[in-house]
mmCIF file of C-alpha atoms (C1' of nucleotides) in Angstrom:
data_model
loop_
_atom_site.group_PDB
_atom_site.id
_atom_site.type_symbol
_atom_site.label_atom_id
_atom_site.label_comp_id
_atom_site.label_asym_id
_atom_site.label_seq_id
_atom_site.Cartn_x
_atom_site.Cartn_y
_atom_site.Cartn_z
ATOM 1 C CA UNK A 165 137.054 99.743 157.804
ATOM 2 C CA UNK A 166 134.387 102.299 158.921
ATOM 3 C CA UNK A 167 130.869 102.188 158.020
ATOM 4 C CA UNK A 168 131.460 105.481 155.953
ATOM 5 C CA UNK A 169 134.305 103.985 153.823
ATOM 6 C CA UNK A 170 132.685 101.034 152.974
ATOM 7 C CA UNK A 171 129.910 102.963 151.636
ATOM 8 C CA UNK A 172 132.171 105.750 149.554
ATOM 9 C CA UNK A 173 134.043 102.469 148.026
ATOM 10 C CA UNK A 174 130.813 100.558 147.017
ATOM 11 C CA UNK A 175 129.717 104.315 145.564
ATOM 12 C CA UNK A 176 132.735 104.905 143.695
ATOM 13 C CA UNK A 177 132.703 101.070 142.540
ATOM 14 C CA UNK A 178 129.505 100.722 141.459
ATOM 15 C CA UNK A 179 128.949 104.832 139.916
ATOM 16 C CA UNK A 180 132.663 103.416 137.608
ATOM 17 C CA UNK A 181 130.990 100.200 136.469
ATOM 18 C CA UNK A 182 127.733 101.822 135.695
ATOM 19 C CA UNK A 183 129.275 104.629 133.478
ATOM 20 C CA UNK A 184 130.895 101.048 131.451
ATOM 21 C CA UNK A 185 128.475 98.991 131.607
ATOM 22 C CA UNK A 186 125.063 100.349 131.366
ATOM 23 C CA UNK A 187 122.543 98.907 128.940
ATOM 24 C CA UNK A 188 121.069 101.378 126.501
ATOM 25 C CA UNK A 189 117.871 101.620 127.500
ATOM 26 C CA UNK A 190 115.078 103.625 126.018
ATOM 27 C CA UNK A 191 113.844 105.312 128.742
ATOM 28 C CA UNK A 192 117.553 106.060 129.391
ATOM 29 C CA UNK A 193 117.825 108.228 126.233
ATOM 30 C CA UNK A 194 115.163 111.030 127.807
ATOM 31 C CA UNK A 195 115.207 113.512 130.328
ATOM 32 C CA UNK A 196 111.268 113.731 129.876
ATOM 33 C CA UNK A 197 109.566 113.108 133.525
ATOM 34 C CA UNK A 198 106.748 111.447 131.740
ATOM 35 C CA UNK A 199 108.427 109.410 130.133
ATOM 36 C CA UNK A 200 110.362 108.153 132.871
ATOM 37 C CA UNK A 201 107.363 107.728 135.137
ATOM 38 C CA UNK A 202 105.643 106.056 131.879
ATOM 39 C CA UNK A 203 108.949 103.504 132.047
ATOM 40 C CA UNK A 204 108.727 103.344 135.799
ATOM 41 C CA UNK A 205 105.343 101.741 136.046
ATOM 42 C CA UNK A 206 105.517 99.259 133.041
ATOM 43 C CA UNK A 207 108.650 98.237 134.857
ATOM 44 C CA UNK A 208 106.715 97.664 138.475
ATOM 45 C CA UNK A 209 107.267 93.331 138.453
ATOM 46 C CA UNK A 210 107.690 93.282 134.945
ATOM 47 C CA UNK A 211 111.140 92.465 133.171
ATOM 48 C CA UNK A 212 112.822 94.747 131.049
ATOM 49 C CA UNK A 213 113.219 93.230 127.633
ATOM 50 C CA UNK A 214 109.231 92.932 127.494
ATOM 51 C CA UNK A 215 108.901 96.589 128.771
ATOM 52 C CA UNK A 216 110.326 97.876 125.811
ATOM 53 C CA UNK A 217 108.054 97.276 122.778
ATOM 54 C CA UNK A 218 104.930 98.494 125.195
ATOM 55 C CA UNK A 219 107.353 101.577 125.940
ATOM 56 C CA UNK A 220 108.239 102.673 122.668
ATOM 57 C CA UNK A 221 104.179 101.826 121.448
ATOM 58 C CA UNK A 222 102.924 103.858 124.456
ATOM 59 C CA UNK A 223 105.112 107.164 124.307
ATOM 60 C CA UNK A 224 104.689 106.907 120.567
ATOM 61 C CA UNK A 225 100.540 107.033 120.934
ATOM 62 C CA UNK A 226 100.418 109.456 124.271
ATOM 63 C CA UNK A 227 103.728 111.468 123.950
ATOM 64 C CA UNK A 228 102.892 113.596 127.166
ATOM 65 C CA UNK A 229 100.588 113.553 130.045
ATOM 66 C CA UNK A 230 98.007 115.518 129.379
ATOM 67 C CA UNK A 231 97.332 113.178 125.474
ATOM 68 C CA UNK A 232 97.264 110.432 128.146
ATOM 69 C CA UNK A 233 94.635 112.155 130.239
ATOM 70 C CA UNK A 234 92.605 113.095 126.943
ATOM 71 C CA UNK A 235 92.422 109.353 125.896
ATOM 72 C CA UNK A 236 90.020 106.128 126.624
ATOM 73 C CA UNK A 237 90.342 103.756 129.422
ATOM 74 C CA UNK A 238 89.471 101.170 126.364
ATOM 75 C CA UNK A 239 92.422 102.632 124.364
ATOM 76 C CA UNK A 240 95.257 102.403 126.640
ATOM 77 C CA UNK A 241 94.357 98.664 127.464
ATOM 78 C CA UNK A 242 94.323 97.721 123.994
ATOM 79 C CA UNK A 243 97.673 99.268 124.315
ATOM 80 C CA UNK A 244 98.556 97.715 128.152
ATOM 81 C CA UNK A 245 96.831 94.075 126.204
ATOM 82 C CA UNK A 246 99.632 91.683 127.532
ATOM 83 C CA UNK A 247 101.426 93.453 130.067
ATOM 84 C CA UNK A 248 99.432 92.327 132.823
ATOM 85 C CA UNK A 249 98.397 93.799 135.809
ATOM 86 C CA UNK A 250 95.906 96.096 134.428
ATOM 87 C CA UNK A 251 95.277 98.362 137.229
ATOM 88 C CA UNK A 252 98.772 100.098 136.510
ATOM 89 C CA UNK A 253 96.668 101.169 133.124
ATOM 90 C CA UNK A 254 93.648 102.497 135.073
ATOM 91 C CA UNK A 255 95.744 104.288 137.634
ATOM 92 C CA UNK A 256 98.105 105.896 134.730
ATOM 93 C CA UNK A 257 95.112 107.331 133.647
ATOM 94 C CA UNK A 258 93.686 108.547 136.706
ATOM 95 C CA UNK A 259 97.133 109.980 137.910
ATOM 96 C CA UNK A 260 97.274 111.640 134.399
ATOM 97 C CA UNK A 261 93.698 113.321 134.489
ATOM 98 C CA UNK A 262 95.073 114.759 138.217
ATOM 99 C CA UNK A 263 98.078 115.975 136.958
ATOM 100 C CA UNK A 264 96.988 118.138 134.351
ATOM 101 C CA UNK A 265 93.753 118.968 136.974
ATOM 102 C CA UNK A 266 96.513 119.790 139.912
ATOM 103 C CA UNK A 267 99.223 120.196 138.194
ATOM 104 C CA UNK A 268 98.871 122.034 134.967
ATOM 105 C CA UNK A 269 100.260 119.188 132.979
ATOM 106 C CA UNK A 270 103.669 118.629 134.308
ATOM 107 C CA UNK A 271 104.571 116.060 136.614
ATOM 108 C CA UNK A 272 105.149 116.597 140.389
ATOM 109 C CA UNK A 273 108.994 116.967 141.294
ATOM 110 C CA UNK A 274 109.361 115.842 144.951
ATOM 111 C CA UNK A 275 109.158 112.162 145.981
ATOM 112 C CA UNK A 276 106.163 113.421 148.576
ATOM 113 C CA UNK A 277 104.296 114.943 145.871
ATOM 114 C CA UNK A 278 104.959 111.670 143.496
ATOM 115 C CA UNK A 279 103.782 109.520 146.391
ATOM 116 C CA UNK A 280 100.095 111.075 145.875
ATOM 117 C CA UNK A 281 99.272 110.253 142.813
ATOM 118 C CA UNK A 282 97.574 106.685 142.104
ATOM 119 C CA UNK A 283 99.798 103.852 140.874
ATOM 120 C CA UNK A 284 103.187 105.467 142.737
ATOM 121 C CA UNK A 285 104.519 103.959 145.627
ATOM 122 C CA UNK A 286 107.403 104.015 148.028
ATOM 123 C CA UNK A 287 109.936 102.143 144.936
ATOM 124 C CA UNK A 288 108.338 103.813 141.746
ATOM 125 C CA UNK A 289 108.122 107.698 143.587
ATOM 126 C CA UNK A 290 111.952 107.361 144.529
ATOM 127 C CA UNK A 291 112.781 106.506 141.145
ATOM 128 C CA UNK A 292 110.965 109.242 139.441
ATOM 129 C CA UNK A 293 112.416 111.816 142.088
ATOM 130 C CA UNK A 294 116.062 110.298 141.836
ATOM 131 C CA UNK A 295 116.269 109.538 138.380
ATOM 132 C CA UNK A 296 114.307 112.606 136.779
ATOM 133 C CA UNK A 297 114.850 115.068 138.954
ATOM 134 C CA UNK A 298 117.817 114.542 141.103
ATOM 135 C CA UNK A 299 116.175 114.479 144.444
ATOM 136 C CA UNK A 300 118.499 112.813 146.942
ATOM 137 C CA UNK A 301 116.596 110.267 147.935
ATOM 138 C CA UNK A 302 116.904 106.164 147.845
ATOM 139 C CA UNK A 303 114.710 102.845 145.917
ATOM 140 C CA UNK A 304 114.594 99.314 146.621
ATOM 141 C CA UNK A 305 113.226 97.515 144.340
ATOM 142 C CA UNK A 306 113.647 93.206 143.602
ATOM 143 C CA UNK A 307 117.132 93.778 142.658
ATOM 144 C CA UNK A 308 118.236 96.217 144.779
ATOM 145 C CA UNK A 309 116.989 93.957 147.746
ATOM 146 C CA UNK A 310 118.914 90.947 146.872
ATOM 147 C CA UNK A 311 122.526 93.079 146.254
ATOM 148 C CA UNK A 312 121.850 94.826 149.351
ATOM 149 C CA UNK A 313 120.939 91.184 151.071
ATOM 150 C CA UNK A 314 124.507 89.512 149.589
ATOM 151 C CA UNK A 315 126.479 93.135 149.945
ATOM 152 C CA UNK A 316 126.261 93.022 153.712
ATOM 153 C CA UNK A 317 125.167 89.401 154.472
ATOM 154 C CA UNK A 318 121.451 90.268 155.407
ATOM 155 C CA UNK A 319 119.526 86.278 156.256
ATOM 156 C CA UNK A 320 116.210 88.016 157.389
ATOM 157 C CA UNK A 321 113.604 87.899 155.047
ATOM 158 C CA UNK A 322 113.109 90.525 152.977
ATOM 159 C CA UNK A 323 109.484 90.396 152.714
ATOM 160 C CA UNK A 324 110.138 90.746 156.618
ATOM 161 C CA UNK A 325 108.839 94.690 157.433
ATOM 162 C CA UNK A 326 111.711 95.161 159.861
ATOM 163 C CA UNK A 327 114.278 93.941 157.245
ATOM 164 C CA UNK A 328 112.369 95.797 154.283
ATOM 165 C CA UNK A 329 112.847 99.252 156.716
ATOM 166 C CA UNK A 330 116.500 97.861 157.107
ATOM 167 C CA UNK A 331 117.104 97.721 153.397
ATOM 168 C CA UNK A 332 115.593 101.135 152.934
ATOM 169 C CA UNK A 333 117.546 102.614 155.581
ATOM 170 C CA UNK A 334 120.706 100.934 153.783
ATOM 171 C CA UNK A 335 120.004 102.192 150.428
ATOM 172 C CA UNK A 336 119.188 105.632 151.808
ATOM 173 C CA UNK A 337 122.877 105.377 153.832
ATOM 174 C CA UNK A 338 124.393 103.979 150.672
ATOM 175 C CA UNK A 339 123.462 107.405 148.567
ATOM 176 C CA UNK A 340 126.457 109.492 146.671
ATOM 177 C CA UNK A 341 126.175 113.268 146.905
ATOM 178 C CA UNK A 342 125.263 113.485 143.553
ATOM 179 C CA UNK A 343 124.591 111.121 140.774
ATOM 180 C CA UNK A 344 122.147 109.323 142.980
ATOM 181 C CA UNK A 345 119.682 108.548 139.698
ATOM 182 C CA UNK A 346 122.856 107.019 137.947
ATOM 183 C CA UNK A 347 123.702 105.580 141.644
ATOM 184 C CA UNK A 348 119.840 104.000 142.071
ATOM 185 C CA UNK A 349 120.108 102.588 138.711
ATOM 186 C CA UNK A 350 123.195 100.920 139.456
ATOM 187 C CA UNK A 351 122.163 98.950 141.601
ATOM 188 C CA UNK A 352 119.171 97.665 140.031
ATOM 189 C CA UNK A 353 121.722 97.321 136.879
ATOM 190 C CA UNK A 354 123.712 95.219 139.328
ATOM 191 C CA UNK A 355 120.901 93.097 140.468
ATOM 192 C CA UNK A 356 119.750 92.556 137.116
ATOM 193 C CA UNK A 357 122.866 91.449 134.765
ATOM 194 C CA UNK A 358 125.539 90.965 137.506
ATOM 195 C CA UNK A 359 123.824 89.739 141.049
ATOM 196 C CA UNK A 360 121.569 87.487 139.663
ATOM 197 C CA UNK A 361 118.971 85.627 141.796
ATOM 198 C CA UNK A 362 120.903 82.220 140.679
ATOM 199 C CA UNK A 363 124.519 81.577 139.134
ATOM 200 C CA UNK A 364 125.480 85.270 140.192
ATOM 201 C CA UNK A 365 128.278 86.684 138.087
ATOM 202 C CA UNK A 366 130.437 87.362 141.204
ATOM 203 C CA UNK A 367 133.613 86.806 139.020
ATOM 204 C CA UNK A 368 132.307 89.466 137.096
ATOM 205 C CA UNK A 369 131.022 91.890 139.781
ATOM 206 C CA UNK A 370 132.460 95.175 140.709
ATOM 207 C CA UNK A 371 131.548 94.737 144.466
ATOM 208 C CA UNK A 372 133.200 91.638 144.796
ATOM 209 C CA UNK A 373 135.868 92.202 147.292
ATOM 210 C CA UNK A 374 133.228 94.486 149.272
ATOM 211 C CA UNK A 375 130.500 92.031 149.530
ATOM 212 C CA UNK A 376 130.219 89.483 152.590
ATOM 213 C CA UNK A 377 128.317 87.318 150.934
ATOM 214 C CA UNK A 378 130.967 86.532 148.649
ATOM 215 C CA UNK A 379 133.215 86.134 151.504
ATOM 216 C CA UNK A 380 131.683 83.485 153.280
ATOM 217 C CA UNK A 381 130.410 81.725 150.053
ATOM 218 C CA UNK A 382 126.316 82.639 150.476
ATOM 219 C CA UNK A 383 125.989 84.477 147.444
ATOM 220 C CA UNK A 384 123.973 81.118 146.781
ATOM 221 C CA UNK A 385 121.664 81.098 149.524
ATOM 222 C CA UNK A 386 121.370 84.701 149.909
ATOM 223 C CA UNK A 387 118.610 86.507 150.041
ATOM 224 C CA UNK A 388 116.969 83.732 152.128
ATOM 225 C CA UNK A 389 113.479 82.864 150.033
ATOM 226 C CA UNK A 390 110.229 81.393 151.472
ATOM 227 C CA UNK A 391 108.362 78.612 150.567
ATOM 228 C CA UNK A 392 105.277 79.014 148.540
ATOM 229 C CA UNK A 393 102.364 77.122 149.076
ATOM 230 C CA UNK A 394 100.583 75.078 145.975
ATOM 231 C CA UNK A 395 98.357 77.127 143.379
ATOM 232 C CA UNK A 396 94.723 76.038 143.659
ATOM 233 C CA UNK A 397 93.276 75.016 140.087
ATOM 234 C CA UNK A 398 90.130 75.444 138.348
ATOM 235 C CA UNK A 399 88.114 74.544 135.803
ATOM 236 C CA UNK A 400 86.381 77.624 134.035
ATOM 237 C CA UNK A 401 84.070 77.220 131.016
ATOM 238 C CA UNK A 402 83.543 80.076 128.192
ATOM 239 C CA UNK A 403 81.038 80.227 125.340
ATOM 240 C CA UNK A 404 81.898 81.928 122.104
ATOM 241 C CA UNK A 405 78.167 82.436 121.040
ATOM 242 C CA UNK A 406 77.296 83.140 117.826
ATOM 243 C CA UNK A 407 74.178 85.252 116.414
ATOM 244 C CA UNK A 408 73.860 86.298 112.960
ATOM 245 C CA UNK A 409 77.385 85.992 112.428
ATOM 246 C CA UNK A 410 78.669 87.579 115.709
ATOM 247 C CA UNK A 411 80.082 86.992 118.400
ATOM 248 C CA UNK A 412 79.189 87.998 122.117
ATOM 249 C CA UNK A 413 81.708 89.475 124.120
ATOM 250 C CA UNK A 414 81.522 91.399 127.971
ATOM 251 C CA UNK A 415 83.570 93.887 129.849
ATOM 252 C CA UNK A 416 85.094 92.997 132.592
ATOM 253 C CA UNK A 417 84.475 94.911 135.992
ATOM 254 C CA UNK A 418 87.036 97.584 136.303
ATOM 255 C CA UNK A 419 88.265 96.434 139.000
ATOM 256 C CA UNK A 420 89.841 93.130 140.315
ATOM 257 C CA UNK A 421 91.261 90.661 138.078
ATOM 258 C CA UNK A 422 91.426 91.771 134.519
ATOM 259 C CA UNK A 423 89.650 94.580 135.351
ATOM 260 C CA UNK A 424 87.925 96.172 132.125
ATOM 261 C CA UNK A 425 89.041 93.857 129.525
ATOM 262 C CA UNK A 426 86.837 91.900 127.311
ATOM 263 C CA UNK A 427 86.211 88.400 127.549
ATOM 264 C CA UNK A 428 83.841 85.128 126.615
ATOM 265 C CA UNK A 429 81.691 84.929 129.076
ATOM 266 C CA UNK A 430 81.702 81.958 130.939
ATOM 267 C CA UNK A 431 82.471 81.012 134.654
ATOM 268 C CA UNK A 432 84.484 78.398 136.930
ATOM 269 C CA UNK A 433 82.779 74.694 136.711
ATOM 270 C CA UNK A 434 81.288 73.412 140.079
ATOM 271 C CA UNK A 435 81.984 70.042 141.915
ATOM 272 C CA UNK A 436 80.291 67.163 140.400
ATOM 273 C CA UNK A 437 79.344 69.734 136.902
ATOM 274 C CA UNK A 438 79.893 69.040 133.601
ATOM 275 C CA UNK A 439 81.102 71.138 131.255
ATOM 276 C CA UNK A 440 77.863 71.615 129.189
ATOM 277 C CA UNK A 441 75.817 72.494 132.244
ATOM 278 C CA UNK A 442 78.142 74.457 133.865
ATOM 279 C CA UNK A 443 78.210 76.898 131.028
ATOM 280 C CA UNK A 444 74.032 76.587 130.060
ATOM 281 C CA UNK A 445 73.949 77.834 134.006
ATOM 282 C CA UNK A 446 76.468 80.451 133.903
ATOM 283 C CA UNK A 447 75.128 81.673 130.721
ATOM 284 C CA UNK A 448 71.964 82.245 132.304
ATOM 285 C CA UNK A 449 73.364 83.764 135.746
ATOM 286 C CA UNK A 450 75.101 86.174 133.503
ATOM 287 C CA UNK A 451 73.249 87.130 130.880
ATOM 288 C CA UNK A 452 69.807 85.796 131.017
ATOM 289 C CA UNK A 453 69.608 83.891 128.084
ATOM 290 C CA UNK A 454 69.284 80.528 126.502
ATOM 291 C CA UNK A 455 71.896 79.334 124.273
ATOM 292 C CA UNK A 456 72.637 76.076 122.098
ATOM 293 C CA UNK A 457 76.313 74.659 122.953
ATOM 294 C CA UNK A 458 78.252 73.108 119.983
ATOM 295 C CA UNK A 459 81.305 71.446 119.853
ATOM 296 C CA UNK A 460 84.588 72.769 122.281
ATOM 297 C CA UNK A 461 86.979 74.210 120.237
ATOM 298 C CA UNK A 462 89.370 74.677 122.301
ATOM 299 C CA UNK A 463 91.548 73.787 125.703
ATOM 300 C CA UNK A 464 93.664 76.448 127.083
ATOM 301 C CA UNK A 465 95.722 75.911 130.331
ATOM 302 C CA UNK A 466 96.908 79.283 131.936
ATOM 303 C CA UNK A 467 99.045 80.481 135.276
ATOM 304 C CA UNK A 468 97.928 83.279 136.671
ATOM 305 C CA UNK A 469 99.877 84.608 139.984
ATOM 306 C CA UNK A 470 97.768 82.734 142.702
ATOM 307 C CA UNK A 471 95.815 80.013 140.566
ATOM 308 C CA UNK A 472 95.873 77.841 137.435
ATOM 309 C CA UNK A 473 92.836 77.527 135.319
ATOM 310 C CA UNK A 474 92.087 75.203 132.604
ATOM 311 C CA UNK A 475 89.231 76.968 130.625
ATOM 312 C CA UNK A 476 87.207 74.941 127.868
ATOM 313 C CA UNK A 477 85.771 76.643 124.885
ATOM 314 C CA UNK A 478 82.593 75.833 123.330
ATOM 315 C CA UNK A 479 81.107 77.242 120.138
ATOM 316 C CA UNK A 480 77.794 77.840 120.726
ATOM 317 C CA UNK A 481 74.404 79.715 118.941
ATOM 318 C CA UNK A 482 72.113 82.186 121.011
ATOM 319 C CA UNK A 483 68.910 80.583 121.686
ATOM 320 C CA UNK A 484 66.353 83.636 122.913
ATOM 321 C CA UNK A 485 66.680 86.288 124.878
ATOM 322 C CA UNK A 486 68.480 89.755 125.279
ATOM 323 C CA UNK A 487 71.809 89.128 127.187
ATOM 324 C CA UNK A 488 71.982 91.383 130.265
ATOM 325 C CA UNK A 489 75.015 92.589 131.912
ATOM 326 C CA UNK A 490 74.165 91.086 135.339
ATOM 327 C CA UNK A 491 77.906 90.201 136.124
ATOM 328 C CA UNK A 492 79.832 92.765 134.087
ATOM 329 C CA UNK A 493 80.725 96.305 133.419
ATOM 330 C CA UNK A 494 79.175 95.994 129.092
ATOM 331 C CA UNK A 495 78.115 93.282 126.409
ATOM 332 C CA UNK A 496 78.596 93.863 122.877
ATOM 333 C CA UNK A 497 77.977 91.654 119.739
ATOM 334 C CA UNK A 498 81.331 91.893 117.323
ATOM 335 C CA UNK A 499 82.142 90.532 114.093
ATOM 336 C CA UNK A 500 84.581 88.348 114.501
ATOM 337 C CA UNK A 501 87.367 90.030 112.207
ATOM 338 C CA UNK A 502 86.758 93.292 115.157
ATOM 339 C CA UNK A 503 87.796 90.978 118.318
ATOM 340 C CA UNK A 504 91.428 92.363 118.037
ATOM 341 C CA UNK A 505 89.984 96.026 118.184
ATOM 342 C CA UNK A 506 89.564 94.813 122.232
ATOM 343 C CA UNK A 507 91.927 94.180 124.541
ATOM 344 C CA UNK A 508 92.050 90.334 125.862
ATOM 345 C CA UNK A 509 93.432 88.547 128.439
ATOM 346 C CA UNK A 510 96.375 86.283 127.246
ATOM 347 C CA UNK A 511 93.961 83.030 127.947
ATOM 348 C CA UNK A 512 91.784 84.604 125.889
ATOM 349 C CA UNK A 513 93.780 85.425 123.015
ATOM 350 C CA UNK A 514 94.911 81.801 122.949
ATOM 351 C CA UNK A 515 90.967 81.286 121.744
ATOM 352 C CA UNK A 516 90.731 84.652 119.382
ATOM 353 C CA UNK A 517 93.637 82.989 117.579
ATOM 354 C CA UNK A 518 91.927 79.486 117.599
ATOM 355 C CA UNK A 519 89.182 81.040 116.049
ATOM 356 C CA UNK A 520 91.028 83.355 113.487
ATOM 357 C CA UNK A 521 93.012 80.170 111.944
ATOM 358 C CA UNK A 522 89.674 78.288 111.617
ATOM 359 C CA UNK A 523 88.104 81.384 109.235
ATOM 360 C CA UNK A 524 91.330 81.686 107.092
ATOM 361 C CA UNK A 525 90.262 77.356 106.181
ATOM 362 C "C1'" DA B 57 100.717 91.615 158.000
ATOM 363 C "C1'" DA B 58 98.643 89.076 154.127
ATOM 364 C "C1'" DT B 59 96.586 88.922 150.009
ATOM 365 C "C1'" DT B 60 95.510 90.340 145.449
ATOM 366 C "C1'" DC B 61 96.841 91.590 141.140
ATOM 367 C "C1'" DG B 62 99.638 88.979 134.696
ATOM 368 C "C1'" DG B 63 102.416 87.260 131.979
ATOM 369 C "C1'" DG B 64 106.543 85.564 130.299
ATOM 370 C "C1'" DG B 65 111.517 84.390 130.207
ATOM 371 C "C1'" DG B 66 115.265 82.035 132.366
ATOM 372 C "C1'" DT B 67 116.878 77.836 134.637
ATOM 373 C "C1'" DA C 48 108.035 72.885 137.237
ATOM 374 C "C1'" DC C 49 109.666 76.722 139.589
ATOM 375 C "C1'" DC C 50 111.487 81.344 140.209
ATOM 376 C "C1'" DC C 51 111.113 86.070 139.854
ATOM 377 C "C1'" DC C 52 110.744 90.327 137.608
ATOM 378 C "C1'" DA C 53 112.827 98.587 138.275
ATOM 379 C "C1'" DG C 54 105.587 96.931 143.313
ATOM 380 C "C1'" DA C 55 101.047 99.062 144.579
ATOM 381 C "C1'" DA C 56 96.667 98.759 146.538
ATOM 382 C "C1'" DT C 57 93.516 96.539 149.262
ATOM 383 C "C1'" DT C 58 91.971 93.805 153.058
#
DNA sequence: AATTCGGGGGT
DNA sequence: ACCCCAGAATT
C-alpha cells in the first residue's frame, strides 16, 4: 500500500470515529476564536477534566478579548489560582492588551500571525488556525506524538528534535483536504481516550489494522520514554506573622516560579539550620524586621515539576520594624477572613485552610 | 539542546 | 511512587 493510501484510510478512519465518538466539550460548543484560544492555553500540559471548571469561570468573567485586556494581572490569577503554570495567565494578558492594540480586538487568523503573540507556540498556534479558522495546517501535541509514534512504529525519542520535525512533518502529511480542525482533534481525541500512554484500548481503536505498532505487539513500549533523574528536596520555612490581628503576606516576583502570587514569606532552610533560625534570618533578609516565632502549625509536603519541598509553618507576632519588600514584587497586611481575595499557591492554600478551620474553633 | 515552569488524576 | 497531561519561554 502507498504512502498516500495509508494516509486517506487513517483520514477517513479516524474523521468516522471522531464524528461518533467525540466528547462534548465546552470549548467544542463555540465557534468564538477567543474562546478557543482561551481553551487552547488552559489546555497547554494540563488535562482536560480540570480545564473545564477554569474554562467555563474564565469566559464567564472575560467573555472577549478586549474585557480580558481591560482587567488586573491580580484578577485573572485569582481566577488562574490552581491551574498552575502562571505565566500562561501573564502572557494571556499581554497577548490580549496587543490584540486589541494591533488588532482592533479580534484575534489574528493565520498560524504566522498566532505564532506572535506571547503564550502561542508551534502546538497551541496550529490549533487556533486549524480548529477556528480552518487553516490547513497540522499540531502535535502529547497525544498526537504517541499515536503518531505507535501508528507508524516510530522508537526515536520524541523529545529527540529530529524525530519531533519527523512527527510534524507526519502530521502535516497526514492532513484531509478539509475538516483538518475536526481531523487535529481526532487525533488528540485518539491519544487521549483510545491510545492511551498505558493499557491502550487497541481493541477499541479505529486505527487498529493500520497501525504497526499493533502489528508487532509495541503498542506497550511505544513511544520509547526516558529515564528521569531523582527530584532534589528541600526544606523551606514560612511565617504567618501576626500584627494587630493581621496577617503579612508578599507578592511574588512576576516572573519565575509562581510568579505574582501571594505567599508567607519565608525561605528554603540551610545545611546544619534549624527551623527557628532559618526563618528569624530569612525574615530579616526579606523584610527587615524582627519577629517572635510561636508554635508550627503546620507541615505541608508538595511536588512541584523539578523539586519536592517540605515547608513548615510557624505562627509568629511582628516584633519591630516596617517590613520591606527586599525580595518581592509587594507586602500587604490582611485580615485573615481577606486571604482568599489572593491568589495562592496550592502549598499555600494547604496553610490558608489550616488556619481558616482553627478560627471557626 | 536543556532547563524551567504546577498541579492533579490515573495506575 | 511514578507517569503524563491539547507546551512555551528561557537559558
Amino acid at each position: 500500500m502507498t504512502d498516500r493510501r495509508r494516509y486517506t484510510r487513517i483520514q477517513r478512519a479516524l474523521l468516522q470515529w471522531y464524528a461518533a465518538n467525540a466528547r462534548d466539550l465546552p470549548w467544542r460548543r463555540t465557534r468564538d476564536p477567543y474562546a478557543i484560544w482561551l481553551s487552547e492555553i488552559m489546555l497547554q500540559q494540563t488535562r482536560v477534566p480540570t480545564a473545564i471548571p477554569y474554562y467555563e469561570r474564565f469566559l464567564k468573567r472575560f467573555s472577549t478579548a478586549a474585557h480580558l485586556a481591560r482587567a488586573r494581572l491580580d484578577t485573572i490569577l485569582k481566577l488562574w489560582e490552581g491551574l498552575g503554570y502562571y505565566s500562561r495567565a501573564r502572557n494571556l494578558h499581554q497577548a490580549a492588551k496587543e490584540i486589541v492594540s494591533r488588532c482592533h480586538g479580534r484575534l489574528p487568523q493565520t498560524k504566522d500571525e498566532l505564532l506572535t503573540l506571547p503564550g502561542i507556540g508551534r502546538y497551541t498556534a496550529g490549533a487556533i488556525a486549524s480548529i477556528a479558522f480552518g487553516e490547513r495546517t497540522p499540531l502535535v501535541d502529547g497525544n498526537v506524538e504517541r499515536v503518531l509514534c505507535r501508528v507508524f512504529r516510530i522508537h526515536g525519542n520524541p523529545k529527540n528534535a529530529a524525530i519531533k520535525e519527523r512527527l510534524w512533518k507526519l502530521a502535516e502529511d497526514l492532513l484531509p483536504e478539509h475538516e483538518v480542525g475536526h481531523f487535529n482533534q481526532s487525533l488528540m481525541e485518539l491519544g487521549s481516550e483510545i491510545c492511551t500512554p498505558r493499557n491502550p484500548r487497541c481493541d477499541e481503536c479505529p486505527l487498529a489494522n493500520l497501525c504497526e505498532a499493533n502489528h508487532h505487539n509495541e503498542q506497550d513500549i511505544l513511544p520509547t520514554r526516558t529515564a528521569k533523574k531523582p527530584l532534589p528536596s528541600h526544606v523551606v520555612v514560612v511565617g504567618v506573622i501576626y500584627r494587630a490581628g493581621r496577617i503579612l503576606i508578599d507578592k511574588r516576583k512576576p516572573k519565575g516560579l509562581l510568579g505574582g502570587l501571594w505567599e508567607f514569606p519565608g525561605g528554603k532552610v540551610q545545611p546544619g539550620e534549624s527551623l527557628e533560625s532559618a526563618l528569624h534570618r530569612e525574615i530579616r533578609e526579606e523584610l527587615d524586621i524582627e519577629i517572635e516565632v510561636g508554635s508550627e502549625i503546620a507541615v505541608v509536603d508538595h511536588t512541584y515539576t523539578h523539586f519536592h519541598v517540605e515547608i513548615h509553618a510557624f505562627e509568629c507576632k511582628h516584633l519591630k520594624g516596617e517590613p520591606r519588600p527586599l525580595a518581592c514584587a509587594a507586602l500587604k497586611w490582611v485580615r485573615p477572613s481577606d486571604l482568599p481575595r489572593h491568589a495562592f499557591p496550592a502549598a499555600n492554600k494547604k496553610i490558608i485552610e489550616i488556619l481558616r478551620v482553627r478560627r471557626r474553633h
